[in-house]
Short mmCIF file of C-alpha atoms in Angstrom, two decimals:
data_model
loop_
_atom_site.label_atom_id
_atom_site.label_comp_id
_atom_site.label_asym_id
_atom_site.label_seq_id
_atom_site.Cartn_x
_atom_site.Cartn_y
_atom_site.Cartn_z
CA UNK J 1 129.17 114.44 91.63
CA UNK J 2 126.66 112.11 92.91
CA UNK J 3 123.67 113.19 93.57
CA UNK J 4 123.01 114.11 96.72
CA UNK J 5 119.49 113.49 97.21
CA UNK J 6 120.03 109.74 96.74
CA UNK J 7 122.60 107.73 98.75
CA UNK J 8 122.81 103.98 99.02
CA UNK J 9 123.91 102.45 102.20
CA UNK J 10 124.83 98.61 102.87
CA UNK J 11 124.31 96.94 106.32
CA UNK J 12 126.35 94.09 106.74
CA UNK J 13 124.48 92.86 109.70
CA UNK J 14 120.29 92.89 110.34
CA UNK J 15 120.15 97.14 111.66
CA UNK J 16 116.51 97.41 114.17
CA UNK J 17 114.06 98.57 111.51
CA UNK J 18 113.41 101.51 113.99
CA UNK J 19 117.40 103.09 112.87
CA UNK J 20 116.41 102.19 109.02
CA UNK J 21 113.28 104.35 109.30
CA UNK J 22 115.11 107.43 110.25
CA UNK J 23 116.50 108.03 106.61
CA UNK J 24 114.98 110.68 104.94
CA UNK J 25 113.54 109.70 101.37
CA UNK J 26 116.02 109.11 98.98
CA UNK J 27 118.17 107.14 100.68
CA UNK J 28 118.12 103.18 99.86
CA UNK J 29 119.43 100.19 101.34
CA UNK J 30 121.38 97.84 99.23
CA UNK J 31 122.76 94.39 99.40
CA UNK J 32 126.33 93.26 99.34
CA UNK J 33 126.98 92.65 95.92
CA UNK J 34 126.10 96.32 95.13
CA UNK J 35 128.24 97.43 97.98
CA UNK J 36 130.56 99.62 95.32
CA UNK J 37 127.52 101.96 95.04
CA UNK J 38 127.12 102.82 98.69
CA UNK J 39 127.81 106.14 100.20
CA UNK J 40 127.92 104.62 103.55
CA UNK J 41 127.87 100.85 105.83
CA UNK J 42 125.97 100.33 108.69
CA UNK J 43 127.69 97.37 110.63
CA UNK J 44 127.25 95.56 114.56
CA UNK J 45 129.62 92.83 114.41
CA UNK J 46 130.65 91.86 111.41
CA UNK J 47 134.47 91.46 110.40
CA UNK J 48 135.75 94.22 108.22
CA UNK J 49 139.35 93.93 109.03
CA UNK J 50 140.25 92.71 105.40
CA UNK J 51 137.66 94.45 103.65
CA UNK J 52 138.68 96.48 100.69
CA UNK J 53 137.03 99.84 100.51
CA UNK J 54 135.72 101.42 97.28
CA UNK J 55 136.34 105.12 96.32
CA UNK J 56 132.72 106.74 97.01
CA UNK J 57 132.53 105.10 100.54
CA UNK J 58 132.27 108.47 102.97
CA UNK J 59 131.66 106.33 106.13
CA UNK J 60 130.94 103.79 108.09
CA UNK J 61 128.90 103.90 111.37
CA UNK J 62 128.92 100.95 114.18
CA UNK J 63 125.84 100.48 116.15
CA UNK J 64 127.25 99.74 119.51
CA UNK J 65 130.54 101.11 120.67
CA UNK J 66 133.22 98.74 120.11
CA UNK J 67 134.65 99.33 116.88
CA UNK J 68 137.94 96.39 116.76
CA UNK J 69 136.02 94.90 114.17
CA UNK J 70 136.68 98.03 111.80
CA UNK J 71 140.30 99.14 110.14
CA UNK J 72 140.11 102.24 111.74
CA UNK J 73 143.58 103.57 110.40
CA UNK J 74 143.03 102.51 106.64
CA UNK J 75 139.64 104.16 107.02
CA UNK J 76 141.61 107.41 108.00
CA UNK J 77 144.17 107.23 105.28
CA UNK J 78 141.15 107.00 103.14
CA UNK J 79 139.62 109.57 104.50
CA UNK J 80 136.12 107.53 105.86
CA UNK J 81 134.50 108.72 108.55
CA UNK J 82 133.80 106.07 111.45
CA UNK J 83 130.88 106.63 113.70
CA UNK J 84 130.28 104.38 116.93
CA UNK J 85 127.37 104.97 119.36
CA UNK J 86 128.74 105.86 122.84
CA UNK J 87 126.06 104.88 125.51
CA UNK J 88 123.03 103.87 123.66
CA UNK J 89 124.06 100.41 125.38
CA UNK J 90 124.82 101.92 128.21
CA UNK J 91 121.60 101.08 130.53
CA UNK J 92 121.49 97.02 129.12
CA UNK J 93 125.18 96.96 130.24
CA UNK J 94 124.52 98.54 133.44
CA UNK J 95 121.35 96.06 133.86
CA UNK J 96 123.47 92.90 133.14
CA UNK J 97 126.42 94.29 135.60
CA UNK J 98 123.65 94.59 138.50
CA UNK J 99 123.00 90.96 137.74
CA UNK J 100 126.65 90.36 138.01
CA UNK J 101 127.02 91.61 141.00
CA UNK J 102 124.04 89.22 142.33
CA UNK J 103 125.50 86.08 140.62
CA UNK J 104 128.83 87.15 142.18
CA UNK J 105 127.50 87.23 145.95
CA UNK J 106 124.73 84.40 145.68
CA UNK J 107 125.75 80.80 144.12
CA UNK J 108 122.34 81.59 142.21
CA UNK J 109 123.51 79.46 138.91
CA UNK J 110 124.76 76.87 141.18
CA UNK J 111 121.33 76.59 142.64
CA UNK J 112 119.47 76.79 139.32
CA UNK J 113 122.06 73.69 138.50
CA UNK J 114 120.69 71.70 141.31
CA UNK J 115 117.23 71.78 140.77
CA UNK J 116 117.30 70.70 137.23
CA UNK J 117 119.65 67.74 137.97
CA UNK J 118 116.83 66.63 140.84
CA UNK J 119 113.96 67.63 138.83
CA UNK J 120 112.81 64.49 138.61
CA UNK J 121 112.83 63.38 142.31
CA UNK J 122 109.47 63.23 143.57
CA UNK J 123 111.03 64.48 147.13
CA UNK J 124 112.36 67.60 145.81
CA UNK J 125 110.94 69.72 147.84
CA UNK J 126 112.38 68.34 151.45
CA UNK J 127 115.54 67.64 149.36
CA UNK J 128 115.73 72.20 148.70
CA UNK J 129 115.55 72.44 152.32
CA UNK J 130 118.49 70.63 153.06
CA UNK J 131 120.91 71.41 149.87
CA UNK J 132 119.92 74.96 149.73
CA UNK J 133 122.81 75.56 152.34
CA UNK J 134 125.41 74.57 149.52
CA UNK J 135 124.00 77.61 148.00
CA UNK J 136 124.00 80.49 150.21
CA UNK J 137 126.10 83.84 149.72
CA UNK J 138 126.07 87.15 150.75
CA UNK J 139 124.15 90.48 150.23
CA UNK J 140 125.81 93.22 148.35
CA UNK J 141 124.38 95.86 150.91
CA UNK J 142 126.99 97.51 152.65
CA UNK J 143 129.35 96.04 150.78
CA UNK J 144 132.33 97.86 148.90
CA UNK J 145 131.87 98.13 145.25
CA UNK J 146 135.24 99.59 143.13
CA UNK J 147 133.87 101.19 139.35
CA UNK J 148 136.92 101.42 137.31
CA UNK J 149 136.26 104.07 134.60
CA UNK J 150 133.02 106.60 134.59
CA UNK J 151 131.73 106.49 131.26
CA UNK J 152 128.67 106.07 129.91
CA UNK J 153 128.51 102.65 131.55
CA UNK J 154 130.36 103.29 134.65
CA UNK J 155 128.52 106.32 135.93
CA UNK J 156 125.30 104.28 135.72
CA UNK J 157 126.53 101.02 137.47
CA UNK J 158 127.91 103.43 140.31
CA UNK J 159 124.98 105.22 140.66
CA UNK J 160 122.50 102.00 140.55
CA UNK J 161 125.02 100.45 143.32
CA UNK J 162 124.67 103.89 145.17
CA UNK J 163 120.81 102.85 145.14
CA UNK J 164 121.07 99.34 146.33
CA UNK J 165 123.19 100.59 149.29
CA UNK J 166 126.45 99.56 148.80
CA UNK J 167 129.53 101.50 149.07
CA UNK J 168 131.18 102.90 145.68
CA UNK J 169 134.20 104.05 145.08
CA UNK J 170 135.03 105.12 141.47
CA UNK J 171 138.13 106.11 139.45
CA UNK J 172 138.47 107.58 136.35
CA UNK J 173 141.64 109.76 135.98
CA UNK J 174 139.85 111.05 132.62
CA UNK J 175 136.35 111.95 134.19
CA UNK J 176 134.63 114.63 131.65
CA UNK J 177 132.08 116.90 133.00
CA UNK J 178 128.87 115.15 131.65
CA UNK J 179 129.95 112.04 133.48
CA UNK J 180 130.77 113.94 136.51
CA UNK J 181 127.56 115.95 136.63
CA UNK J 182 125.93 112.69 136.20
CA UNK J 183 127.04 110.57 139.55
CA UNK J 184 125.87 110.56 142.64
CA UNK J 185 127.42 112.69 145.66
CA UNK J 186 127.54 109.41 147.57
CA UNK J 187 130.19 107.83 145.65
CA UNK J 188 133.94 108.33 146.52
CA UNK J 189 136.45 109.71 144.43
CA UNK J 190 139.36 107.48 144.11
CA UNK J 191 142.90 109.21 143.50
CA UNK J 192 144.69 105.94 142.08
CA UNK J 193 142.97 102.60 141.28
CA UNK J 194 145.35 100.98 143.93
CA UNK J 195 142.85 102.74 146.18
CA UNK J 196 140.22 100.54 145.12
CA UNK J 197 142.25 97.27 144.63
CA UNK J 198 142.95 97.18 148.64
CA UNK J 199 139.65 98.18 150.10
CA UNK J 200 136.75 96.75 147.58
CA UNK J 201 134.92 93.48 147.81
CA UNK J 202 134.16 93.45 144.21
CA UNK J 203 135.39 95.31 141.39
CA UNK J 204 134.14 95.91 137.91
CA UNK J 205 135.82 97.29 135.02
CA UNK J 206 134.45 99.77 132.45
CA UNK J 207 137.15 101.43 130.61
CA UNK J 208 137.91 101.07 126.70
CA UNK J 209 140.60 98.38 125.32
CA UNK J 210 143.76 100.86 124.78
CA UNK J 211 147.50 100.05 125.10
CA UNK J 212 147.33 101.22 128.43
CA UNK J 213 144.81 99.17 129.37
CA UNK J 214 145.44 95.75 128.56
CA UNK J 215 145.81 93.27 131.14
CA UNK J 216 145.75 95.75 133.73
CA UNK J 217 144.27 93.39 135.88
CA UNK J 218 147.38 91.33 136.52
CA UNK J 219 149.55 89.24 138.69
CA UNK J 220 150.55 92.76 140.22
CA UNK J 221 147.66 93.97 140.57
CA UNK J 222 145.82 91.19 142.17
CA UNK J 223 148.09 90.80 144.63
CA UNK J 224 147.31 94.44 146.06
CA UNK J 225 143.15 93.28 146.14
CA UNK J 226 141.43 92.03 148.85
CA UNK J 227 141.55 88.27 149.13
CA UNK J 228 138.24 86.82 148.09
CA UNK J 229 137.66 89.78 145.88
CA UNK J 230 134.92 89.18 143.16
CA UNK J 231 135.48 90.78 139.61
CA UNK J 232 133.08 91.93 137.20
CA UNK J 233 134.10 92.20 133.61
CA UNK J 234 131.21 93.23 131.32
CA UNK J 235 133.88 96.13 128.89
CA UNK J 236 136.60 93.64 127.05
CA UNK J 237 138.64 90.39 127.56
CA UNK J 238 141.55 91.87 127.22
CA UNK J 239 141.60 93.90 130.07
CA UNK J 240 142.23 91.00 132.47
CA UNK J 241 145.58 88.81 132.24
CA UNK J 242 143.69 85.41 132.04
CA UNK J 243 146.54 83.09 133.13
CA UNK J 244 147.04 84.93 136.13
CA UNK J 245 143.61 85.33 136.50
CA UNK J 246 143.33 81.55 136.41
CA UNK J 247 146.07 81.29 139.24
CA UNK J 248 143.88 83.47 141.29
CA UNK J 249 140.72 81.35 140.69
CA UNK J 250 142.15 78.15 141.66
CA UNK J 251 143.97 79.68 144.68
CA UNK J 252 140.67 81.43 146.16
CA UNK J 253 142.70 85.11 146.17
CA UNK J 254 139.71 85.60 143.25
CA UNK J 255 136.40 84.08 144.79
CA UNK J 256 134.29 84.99 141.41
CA UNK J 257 135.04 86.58 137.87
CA UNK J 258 131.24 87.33 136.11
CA UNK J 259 132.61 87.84 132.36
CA UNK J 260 130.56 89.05 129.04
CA UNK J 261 133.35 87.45 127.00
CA UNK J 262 133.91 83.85 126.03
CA UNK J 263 136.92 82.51 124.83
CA UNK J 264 138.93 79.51 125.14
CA UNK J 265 140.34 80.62 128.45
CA UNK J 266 137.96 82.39 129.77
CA UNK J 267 135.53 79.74 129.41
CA UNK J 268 136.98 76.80 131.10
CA UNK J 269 138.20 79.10 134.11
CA UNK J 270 137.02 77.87 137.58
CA UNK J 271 134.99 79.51 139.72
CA UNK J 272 133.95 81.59 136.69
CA UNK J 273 130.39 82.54 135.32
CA UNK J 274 130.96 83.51 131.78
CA UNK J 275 128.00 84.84 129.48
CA UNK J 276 127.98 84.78 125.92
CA UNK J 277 128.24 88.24 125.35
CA UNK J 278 124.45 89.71 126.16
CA UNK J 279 125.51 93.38 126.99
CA UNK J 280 123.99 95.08 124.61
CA UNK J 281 121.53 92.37 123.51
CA UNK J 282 118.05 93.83 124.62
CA UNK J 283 115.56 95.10 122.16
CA UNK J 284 116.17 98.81 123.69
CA UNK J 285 119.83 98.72 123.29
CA UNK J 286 119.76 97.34 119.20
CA UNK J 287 117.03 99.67 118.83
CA UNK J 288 118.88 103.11 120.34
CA UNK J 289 122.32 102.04 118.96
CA UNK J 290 120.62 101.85 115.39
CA UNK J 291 118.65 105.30 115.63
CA UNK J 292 122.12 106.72 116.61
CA UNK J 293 124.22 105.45 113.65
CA UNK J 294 122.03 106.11 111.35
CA UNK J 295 121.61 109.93 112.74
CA UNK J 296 124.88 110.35 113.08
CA UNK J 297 125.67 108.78 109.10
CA UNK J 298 122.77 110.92 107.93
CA UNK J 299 123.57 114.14 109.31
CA UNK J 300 127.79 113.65 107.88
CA UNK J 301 126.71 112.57 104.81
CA UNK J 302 123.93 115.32 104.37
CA UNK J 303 125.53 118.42 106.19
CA UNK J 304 128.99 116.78 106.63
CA UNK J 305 128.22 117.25 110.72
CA UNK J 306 130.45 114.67 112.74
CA UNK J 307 129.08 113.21 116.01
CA UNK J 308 131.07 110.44 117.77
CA UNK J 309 133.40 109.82 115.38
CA UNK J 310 136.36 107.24 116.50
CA UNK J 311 139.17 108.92 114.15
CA UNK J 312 137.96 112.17 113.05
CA UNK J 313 137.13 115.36 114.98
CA UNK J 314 133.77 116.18 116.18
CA UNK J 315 132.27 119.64 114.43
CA UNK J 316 129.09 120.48 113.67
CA UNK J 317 128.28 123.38 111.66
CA UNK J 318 124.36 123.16 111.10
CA UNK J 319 122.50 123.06 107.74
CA UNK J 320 124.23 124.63 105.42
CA UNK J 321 122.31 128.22 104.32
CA UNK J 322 124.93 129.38 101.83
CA UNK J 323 124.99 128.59 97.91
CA UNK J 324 127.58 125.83 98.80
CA UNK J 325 129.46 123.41 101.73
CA UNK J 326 132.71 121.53 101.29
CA UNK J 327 133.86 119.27 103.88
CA UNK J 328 137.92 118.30 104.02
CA UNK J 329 139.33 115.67 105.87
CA UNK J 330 142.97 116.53 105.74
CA UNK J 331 146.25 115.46 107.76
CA UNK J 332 146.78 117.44 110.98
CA UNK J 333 149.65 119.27 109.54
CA UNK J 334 151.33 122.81 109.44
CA UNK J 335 150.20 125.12 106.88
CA UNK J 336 147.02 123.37 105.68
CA UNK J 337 144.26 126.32 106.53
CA UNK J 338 145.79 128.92 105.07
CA UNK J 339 146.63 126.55 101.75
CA UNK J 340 142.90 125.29 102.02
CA UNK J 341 141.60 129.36 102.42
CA UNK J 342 144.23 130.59 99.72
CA UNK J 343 142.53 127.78 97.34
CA UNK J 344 139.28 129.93 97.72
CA UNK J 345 140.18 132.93 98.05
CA UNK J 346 142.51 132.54 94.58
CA UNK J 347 139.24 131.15 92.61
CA UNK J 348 137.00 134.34 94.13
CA UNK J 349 134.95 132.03 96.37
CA UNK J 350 133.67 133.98 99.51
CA UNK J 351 133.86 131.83 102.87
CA UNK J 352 130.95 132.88 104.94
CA UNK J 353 132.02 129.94 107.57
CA UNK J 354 134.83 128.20 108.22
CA UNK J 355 135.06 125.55 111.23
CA UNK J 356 138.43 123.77 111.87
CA UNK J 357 139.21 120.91 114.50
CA UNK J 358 142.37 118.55 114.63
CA UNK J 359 142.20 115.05 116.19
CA UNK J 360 145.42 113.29 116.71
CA UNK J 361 147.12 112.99 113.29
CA UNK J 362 143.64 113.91 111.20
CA UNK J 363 142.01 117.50 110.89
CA UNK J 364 139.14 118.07 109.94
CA UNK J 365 137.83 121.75 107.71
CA UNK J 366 134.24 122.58 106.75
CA UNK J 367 133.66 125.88 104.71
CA UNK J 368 129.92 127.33 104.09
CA UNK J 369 130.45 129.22 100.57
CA UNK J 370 128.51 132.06 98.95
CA UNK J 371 128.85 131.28 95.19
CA UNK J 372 128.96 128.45 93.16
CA UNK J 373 131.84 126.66 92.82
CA UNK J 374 133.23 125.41 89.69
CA UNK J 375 133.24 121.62 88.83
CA UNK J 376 136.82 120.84 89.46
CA UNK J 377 136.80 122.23 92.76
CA UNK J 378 137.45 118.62 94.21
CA UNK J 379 139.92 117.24 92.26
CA UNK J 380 142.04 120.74 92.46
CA UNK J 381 141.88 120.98 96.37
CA UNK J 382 142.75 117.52 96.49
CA UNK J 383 146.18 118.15 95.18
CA UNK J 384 146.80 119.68 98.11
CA UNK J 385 149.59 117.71 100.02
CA UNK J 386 147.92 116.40 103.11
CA UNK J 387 144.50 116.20 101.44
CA UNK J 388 142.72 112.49 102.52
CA UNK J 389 139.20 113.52 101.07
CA UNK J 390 137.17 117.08 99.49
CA UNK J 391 133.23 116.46 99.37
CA UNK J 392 130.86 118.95 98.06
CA UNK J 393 128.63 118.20 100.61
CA UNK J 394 125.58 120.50 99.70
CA UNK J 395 125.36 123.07 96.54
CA UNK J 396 121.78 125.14 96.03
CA UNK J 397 121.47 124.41 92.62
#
């Protein structure tokens, strides 16, 4: 067994020293070409699609929340926990949606534009006077603001919109409690997102990139929006159907898209301001999202606690205060907990705590135990069929 008062974990991109710090001696940071000794991989954006994954890697944790950049399914089979930080971006997103929304309603780039190009006319400023009209918008007060999804993200942009007086209308058909208990009483409850597509003057989207999600802002669902509508995009690309999107642009149905995501569509779209993907890029955010993976990896790989994982169940058992913990990560199958408890029962090992939860196709089983357990306790539970991964997480030796 390896010892479990020194781990190694690999970041394969530059973690905010202030994360790093929160390991507890004995933990060390390695470089890539000892990556086959690391217990764990702290990773932003780096492509891992292809990787190949060594036998002692327990899990991986992404500071931010996207995690397309991870093989989240061979991780499972493998039985590697994947961690992602829900909302520790969430106020630099929200910051960079309120500027949106201003870049939306005032031609403010398209000012900026004009003054560098006539920087060097010595009449520049009687020349503002008279071009500034090219450049004039609207407020966003009083205007109708649709928040499509009420995350992390969304609650926050609603609620800062709530505060610059405009009118918000959310939807989320999968609002939790935390997010509810969060919003403001002054934003509307929409009952279908067609709701918000015919009476807002600017939308913005803040849902996660699922099958159900993709390109759900269509040719279809254009059509039902208010003509001039503007569109904020700061969650993923592939929400929006670009081509039509495009159509819309030229055709002034769309007045403005405000993107976070540059590609080469979205980038040559008219009437478009497209940033190079600064959502989360603010000290705070790289700074929070790091503290949170490496919590999160710490506390799994220490007490075999999950926290925000993207294929596993979350369960959290405390420190273990028993002679021993063993964490399974099994398939979510008939007949595994009783197998699991007959295993220790059979070999006279006393189960003092037992918590079970089930995810999808995965399950996940942590036992507290009150003796010792002999040394091939791993390899014999893992020939139960189902069985991804046994860890003796913690034994008082």
């Amino acid at each position: 067994m390896l010892d479990p008062k020194h781990r190694k974990i690999l970041c394969l991109n530059n973690i905010a020293q202030i994360g790093l710090d929160k390991f507890r001696t004995g933990y060390e940071i390695v470089e890539i070409e000892n990556a086959d000794e690391a217990a764990g991989i702290l990773v932003r954006s780096a492509d891992m699609l292809s990787m190949d994954f060594h036998d002692g890697l327990r899990a991986i944790a992404r500071a931010g929340a996207g995690v397309n950049n991870i093989p989240i399914e061979k991780c499972s089979e493998q039985g590697i926990v994947v961690f992602n930080t829900p909302g520790a971006n969430a106020n630099s997103v929200k910051e960079l949606v309120i500027a949106g929304l201003l870049l939306a309603s005032r031609d403010i780039f398209g000012g900026i534009s004009w003054v560098k190009e006539n920087a060097s006319e010595s009449e520049i400023a009687k020349l503002t006077e008279k071009a500034k009209k090219k450049f004039s918008g609207n407020e966003i007060y009083n205007r109708k603001l649709g928040v499509i999804g009420l995350g992390a993200i969304g609650v926050r942009v609603a609620n800062a919109a709530v505060a610059l007086g405009m009118n918000v209308l959310g939807y989320d058909p999968f609002l939790s409690v935390k997010s509810a208990w969060m919003l403001s009483p002054m934003i509307k409850h929409a009952d279908t997102v067609e709701e918000l597509y015919s009476s807002c003057d600017f939308i913005t989207l803040h849902v996660p990139a699922l099958d159900s999600t993709r390109r759900m802002i269509n040719s279809e669902a254009i059509s039902r929006m208010k003509h001039g509508i503007k569109i904020l995009n700061f969650a993923r690309d592939v929400l929006v159907d670009e081509k039509a999107l495009t159509e819309a642009l030229t055709s002034g149905k769309v007045a403005k898209y405000i993107s976070d995501f540059p590609n080469t569509i979205s980038a040559n779209l008219p009437n478009a301001i497209i940033l190079p993907h600064l959502g989360a890029s603010t000290e705070e955010a790289e700074d929070n999202c790091a503290v949170m993976a490496v919590e999160q990896m710490q506390d799994y790989l220490d007490n075999g606690n999950i926290t925000n994982s993207v294929n596993f169940p979350a369960l959290n058992a405390g420190k273990c205060e028993t002679e021993a913990r063993v964490a399974i990560l099994h398939r979510n199958i008939p007949n595994m907990l009783s197998q699991i408890t007959s295993f220790f029962g059979q070999n006279g090992l006393n189960i003092e705590n037992l918590q079970n939860k089930a995810r999808g196709a995965y399950a996940y089983t942590l036992l507290d135990i009150s003796h010792a357990m002999p040394v091939d306790t791993v390899e014999r539970l893992k020939e139960i069929e189902g069985v991804l991964r046994v860890r003796r997480v913690f034994e008082n030796l």
